[in-house]
XYZ file of C-alpha atoms in Angstrom:
396
model
C 2.023 9.305 -55.373
C 1.729 9.120 -58.962
C 3.902 11.396 -60.963
C 3.418 12.578 -64.450
C 6.599 14.279 -66.286
C 6.125 16.582 -69.081
C 9.089 17.796 -70.725
C 8.433 21.370 -72.933
C 10.316 21.041 -76.089
C 9.752 22.181 -79.589
C 9.400 20.207 -82.859
C 7.809 20.183 -85.912
C 4.560 18.793 -87.079
C 3.124 17.778 -90.474
C 0.280 18.758 -92.410
C -1.743 16.607 -95.199
C -0.550 19.011 -97.885
C 3.141 18.703 -97.360
C 3.691 21.602 -94.807
C 6.440 21.294 -91.799
C 5.518 23.313 -88.846
C 7.562 24.486 -85.943
C 5.837 24.349 -82.781
C 6.105 23.943 -78.671
C 4.669 20.762 -77.057
C 5.233 18.830 -74.432
C 6.880 15.318 -74.481
C 7.095 12.075 -72.006
C 10.943 12.316 -71.119
C 13.862 13.864 -72.209
C 14.493 11.819 -75.019
C 10.792 11.575 -75.990
C 10.018 13.556 -78.966
C 7.629 17.029 -78.161
C 3.681 16.061 -79.427
C 0.626 18.332 -80.288
C -1.530 17.926 -77.957
C 0.848 16.894 -75.092
C 0.650 13.288 -73.468
C -2.949 12.522 -72.085
C -3.182 13.055 -68.160
C -5.278 10.194 -66.521
C -6.037 10.764 -63.106
C -8.468 9.810 -60.451
C -11.095 11.623 -58.159
C -9.320 12.353 -54.884
C -6.147 10.811 -55.390
C -2.632 13.112 -55.433
C -0.880 13.507 -58.342
C 2.176 15.075 -59.126
C 3.184 16.751 -62.848
C 6.804 17.598 -63.121
C 7.357 20.053 -65.902
C 10.864 20.111 -67.102
C 11.808 23.311 -69.332
C 13.878 22.906 -72.558
C 12.525 25.664 -74.264
C 14.134 29.248 -74.549
C 11.517 31.379 -72.272
C 9.696 30.245 -68.804
C 6.896 27.757 -68.994
C 4.682 26.932 -66.773
C 0.999 24.655 -66.251
C -2.287 26.134 -65.370
C -4.925 23.570 -64.721
C -8.169 25.079 -65.085
C -10.920 23.793 -63.247
C -8.681 22.677 -60.467
C -8.259 23.964 -56.971
C -5.780 23.463 -54.445
C -3.105 22.801 -56.851
C 0.151 23.439 -55.234
C 4.125 23.861 -55.734
C 6.504 22.610 -52.555
C 3.752 22.724 -50.443
C 2.468 26.125 -51.139
C -0.710 27.387 -53.220
C 0.600 27.903 -57.126
C 0.810 31.898 -57.471
C 1.950 34.268 -60.135
C 5.329 35.034 -61.060
C 6.585 38.582 -61.425
C 9.521 40.047 -63.371
C 10.693 43.913 -62.582
C 6.902 44.203 -61.593
C 5.210 42.237 -64.927
C 3.293 39.362 -64.968
C 5.432 36.470 -66.263
C 3.022 33.532 -65.621
C -0.153 32.976 -63.717
C 1.642 30.127 -61.701
C 4.931 29.090 -60.340
C 7.237 28.307 -63.767
C 10.224 26.645 -64.654
C 12.971 29.049 -66.210
C 14.771 27.401 -69.038
C 16.791 24.497 -68.059
C 14.849 24.242 -64.866
C 11.844 22.297 -63.486
C 9.147 22.830 -61.049
C 6.619 20.321 -59.653
C 2.898 20.364 -59.397
C 0.730 18.387 -56.776
C -2.961 18.299 -57.228
C -5.591 16.234 -55.844
C -8.804 16.703 -58.254
C -12.052 16.827 -56.575
C -14.513 16.193 -58.904
C -14.339 14.152 -62.205
C -14.774 15.198 -65.878
C -12.527 16.272 -68.794
C -10.222 19.062 -68.367
C -7.316 21.135 -69.895
C -3.806 22.037 -68.972
C -1.943 24.191 -70.495
C 0.784 26.868 -70.066
C 0.239 29.714 -67.700
C 3.013 31.891 -69.126
C 2.267 33.825 -72.056
C -0.343 31.650 -72.649
C -1.577 33.735 -76.455
C 1.864 32.791 -77.471
C 2.380 29.515 -76.019
C -1.000 27.776 -75.653
C -1.294 28.494 -79.732
C 2.372 26.952 -80.599
C 0.694 23.694 -78.640
C 1.911 23.805 -74.954
C -1.462 22.103 -74.195
C -3.152 18.634 -73.430
C -6.124 16.657 -71.502
C -6.521 16.220 -67.871
C -9.183 13.674 -67.545
C -10.390 12.799 -63.888
C -11.916 9.426 -63.305
C -14.650 9.471 -60.852
C -13.921 7.524 -57.349
C -15.818 4.453 -57.782
C -14.664 3.884 -61.580
C -14.310 0.079 -61.997
C -13.836 -0.626 -65.903
C -14.788 -4.180 -65.333
C -18.268 -3.726 -63.927
C -20.609 -1.778 -66.507
C -22.693 0.173 -63.768
C -19.468 1.609 -62.608
C -17.595 2.439 -65.985
C -18.940 5.989 -66.347
C -17.715 9.430 -66.523
C -19.197 10.980 -63.411
C -20.130 8.107 -60.897
C -22.211 5.422 -60.208
C -25.963 6.690 -60.626
C -25.391 9.513 -62.717
C -26.447 8.375 -66.301
C -22.961 8.507 -67.564
C -22.452 5.064 -68.256
C -20.254 4.545 -71.791
C -18.814 1.468 -73.440
C -15.851 3.392 -75.458
C -14.311 6.758 -75.356
C -12.426 9.122 -77.361
C -10.536 12.622 -76.712
C -11.281 15.055 -79.283
C -8.706 18.299 -78.816
C -9.482 20.985 -81.234
C -6.852 23.587 -82.174
C -5.401 26.079 -85.121
C -2.070 26.936 -86.708
C -1.360 30.041 -88.142
C 2.108 29.157 -90.134
C 3.574 32.666 -90.131
C 2.899 32.756 -86.553
C 4.864 29.750 -85.795
C 7.489 30.781 -87.850
C 8.114 33.816 -86.079
C 8.306 31.674 -82.942
C 10.941 29.543 -85.030
C 13.145 32.387 -85.592
C 12.831 33.917 -82.258
C 11.475 37.486 -83.648
C 8.050 39.173 -82.514
C 4.868 38.707 -83.936
C 1.601 40.631 -83.802
C -1.016 38.499 -82.644
C -3.968 41.066 -84.302
C -2.808 39.422 -87.500
C -3.034 36.137 -86.342
C -5.161 34.002 -88.936
C -4.865 30.142 -88.998
C -4.572 28.293 -92.077
C -4.878 24.549 -90.487
C -7.205 23.503 -87.829
C -6.659 20.570 -86.097
C -8.446 17.438 -84.077
C -5.807 15.963 -81.843
C -3.074 17.727 -83.821
C -3.857 16.305 -87.036
C -5.438 17.661 -89.735
C -8.099 15.790 -92.050
C -7.585 13.502 -93.890
C -4.480 12.333 -91.082
C -7.075 12.589 -88.596
C -8.330 9.288 -89.992
C -4.991 7.367 -89.211
C -4.130 5.086 -86.386
C -2.367 6.231 -83.362
C 1.486 6.648 -83.748
C 1.482 6.758 -87.472
C 5.274 6.398 -88.178
C 5.449 9.607 -90.616
C 3.622 11.808 -88.007
C 6.181 11.131 -84.613
C 4.956 14.518 -82.992
C 1.352 13.532 -83.780
C 0.807 10.420 -82.230
C -3.113 10.879 -81.891
C -5.455 9.737 -84.125
C -9.199 11.032 -84.177
C -10.953 8.071 -85.888
C -14.051 7.042 -83.942
C -15.018 3.472 -83.809
C -17.980 1.702 -81.897
C -20.588 -1.042 -82.330
C -24.550 -0.445 -82.979
C -26.224 0.817 -79.797
C -22.825 1.141 -78.012
C -22.613 4.498 -75.608
C -19.564 6.161 -76.977
C -18.924 8.877 -74.564
C -16.868 11.684 -76.659
C -14.740 14.463 -74.570
C -14.289 17.423 -76.471
C -11.754 19.753 -75.426
C -11.311 23.451 -77.329
C -7.107 24.015 -76.785
C -7.311 26.908 -79.460
C -8.203 30.216 -79.602
C -11.528 29.657 -81.514
C -14.967 28.259 -81.313
C -15.875 25.197 -83.007
C -19.175 23.847 -83.948
C -18.543 20.250 -84.540
C -21.523 17.990 -86.061
C -21.400 14.143 -85.976
C -23.555 12.593 -88.743
C -25.661 9.640 -87.997
C -27.382 10.794 -84.470
C -27.792 13.686 -82.294
C -25.408 13.690 -78.968
C -26.613 13.918 -75.533
C -24.557 16.579 -73.868
C -23.613 15.287 -70.192
C -21.019 18.159 -68.856
C -19.936 21.142 -69.802
C -16.088 22.353 -68.447
C -15.986 19.329 -66.351
C -19.043 19.938 -64.675
C -22.401 17.170 -64.784
C -25.305 18.757 -65.983
C -27.434 17.734 -63.149
C -29.580 19.808 -60.386
C -29.992 17.415 -57.491
C -31.763 14.668 -58.638
C -32.978 16.486 -62.096
C -31.426 15.625 -65.218
C -29.953 18.383 -67.391
C -28.546 16.654 -70.291
C -29.978 17.705 -73.519
C -29.474 16.723 -77.126
C -28.120 18.483 -79.708
C -27.387 18.546 -83.530
C -24.236 20.174 -83.168
C -22.039 21.315 -80.178
C -19.993 24.355 -80.299
C -16.944 23.864 -78.617
C -15.838 27.346 -77.152
C -12.206 28.012 -76.439
C -10.909 26.541 -73.390
C -14.125 24.774 -73.083
C -14.730 20.701 -72.539
C -17.875 19.209 -73.251
C -19.066 15.246 -72.609
C -21.423 14.024 -74.755
C -22.859 10.040 -75.468
C -22.997 9.517 -79.189
C -24.936 6.174 -80.012
C -25.894 4.555 -83.528
C -28.760 2.780 -83.672
C -29.645 2.378 -87.984
C -32.596 2.741 -89.343
C -34.569 -0.126 -87.833
C -31.261 -1.886 -87.113
C -31.410 -4.713 -84.413
C -29.129 -7.676 -84.160
C -32.419 -9.441 -85.165
C -33.248 -7.316 -87.957
C -29.511 -6.611 -89.463
C -30.895 -4.500 -92.549
C -30.781 -0.907 -91.410
C -30.811 0.964 -94.597
C -32.668 1.327 -98.078
C -30.259 0.074 -100.840
C -28.828 3.311 -102.159
C -29.656 4.572 -105.769
C -26.863 4.161 -108.273
C -26.251 7.949 -108.295
C -25.521 7.630 -104.834
C -22.849 4.819 -105.186
C -19.947 6.878 -106.713
C -19.281 9.200 -103.838
C -16.140 11.322 -104.898
C -13.586 9.995 -107.375
C -14.467 6.597 -108.590
C -12.322 4.220 -106.210
C -12.677 6.699 -103.506
C -16.276 5.741 -102.177
C -16.774 4.404 -98.398
C -19.720 2.594 -99.238
C -19.378 -0.946 -98.600
C -21.174 -2.133 -101.446
C -24.435 -3.847 -99.199
C -27.255 -2.540 -97.177
C -26.563 -5.206 -94.441
C -24.516 -4.348 -91.614
C -21.930 -7.116 -91.115
C -22.166 -8.590 -94.968
C -20.233 -7.752 -98.056
C -21.965 -8.008 -101.287
C -20.759 -7.356 -104.945
C -20.176 -3.606 -105.561
C -20.385 -1.515 -108.741
C -18.102 -2.018 -111.373
C -15.379 0.676 -111.117
C -15.677 1.152 -107.448
C -13.361 -0.258 -104.762
C -14.463 -0.329 -100.931
C -11.954 0.257 -98.415
C -14.630 -1.034 -95.984
C -12.989 -3.881 -93.807
C -16.236 -6.266 -92.898
C -19.153 -4.117 -93.797
C -18.848 -1.605 -91.326
C -20.473 2.192 -91.961
C -19.061 5.522 -91.838
C -20.447 8.585 -90.820
C -18.765 12.114 -90.795
C -18.097 14.547 -87.614
C -16.931 17.722 -88.734
C -16.970 21.316 -88.434
C -20.023 23.054 -89.488
C -17.579 26.293 -90.195
C -16.427 25.361 -93.434
C -13.160 27.213 -94.090
C -12.241 25.008 -90.868
C -12.786 21.818 -92.572
C -10.039 23.223 -95.401
C -5.858 22.632 -95.353
C -4.919 26.569 -96.489
C -7.869 26.439 -98.542
C -8.157 23.177 -100.244
C -10.795 20.879 -99.384
C -11.211 18.501 -97.567
C -9.192 19.017 -94.638
C -8.982 20.409 -91.101
C -11.791 19.656 -88.325
C -13.128 16.411 -90.307
C -12.852 12.498 -89.099
C -15.148 9.383 -89.273
C -17.185 7.631 -87.336
C -16.886 4.069 -88.164
C -19.517 1.539 -86.828
C -18.428 -2.076 -86.736
C -20.479 -5.061 -86.712
C -17.959 -6.124 -84.505
C -14.930 -4.645 -82.644
C -12.149 -5.633 -80.348
C -12.744 -4.394 -76.829
C -9.493 -2.341 -77.006
C -10.527 -0.014 -79.548
C -11.799 3.460 -77.702
C -9.975 2.710 -74.348
C -8.198 5.366 -72.609
C -4.985 3.467 -71.228
C -4.741 4.595 -67.514
C -2.479 2.404 -66.423
C 0.045 4.200 -68.613
C -1.347 7.587 -67.999
C -2.632 8.182 -70.959
C -0.454 6.662 -74.140
C -3.055 6.426 -76.222
C -6.382 8.661 -77.316
C -8.631 5.431 -77.994
C -8.468 5.451 -81.251
C -6.054 2.152 -81.775
C -3.570 0.454 -79.413
């Protein structure tokens, strides 16, 4: 039976404006660094999995697996923990310096959240959360018809997949935890909003950026034209976030790990913006075809006029300098292109404007990019199942 280890520890996350903020997170080992969010757990439908939690924090910590049934500890169902008649944890917990092992056998595929079940109003916003992805029993990435989110015949096949986990940070709340003093939760006021533990523009950096040792997962989406991109949204924070990708609508396949299908009837639907609720997950398919783009007709757009070439400060435009996908042309004098091969970029961001700032400074927060490449390595957009989730698919 596969075993995943999660070590509850503390550390400091970095924000793009130079702040360093105390947090609690899960590490892969005693020597590993606490990370935000915790390591992704990749499981398979019907296959038992053990998750061993080791607690190095100063108060009891437990794990809760919303959407999973039959979770056990030492062969018995998990149950709430009390001290002096007061509820301490919703599931069996590990006291400081101790460990507890949970066994689960996911009965259905989908995207789920795991989080602390001990004092959740405190421990979850501090960072004790992560993703649980359950593959369907017949999942086979080598056969197109079986590379699906919910199984053969469910119309959920995909070419690439990405996890996007939302969160919020109130620096005063985190500082109170660092100093071990109480904090009145009614004063909770986030100043940073995160995708995979990072605020923009750090969201667009690759996985395992050296200067972000506690935030190993990027949030950059990359695909080729026409590919089906599975976006797995998880709302791990306390707020709702209306996320919107430019370039096309998404087709919502499932909510909270439940396929939107009633018998033979497909209940999936398209959305311009998807509201990611606190504690909710949402699976979607995103595709970009361009305006008339096809391999036989690779002229997807009308040439922009000069007024639209200079986006932001000179030298920071993301326009490739050419309307021909895959080809590069001369760019206007004074404009520098960061495009590697003429790829297109579309924004994915929150539609609540204050959530795309870093402590009031725009741009920041819940914002990343979707890069459409004419050619892209098959290693991009892959959740590494063999290593139980060492990457979020953004770069390997």
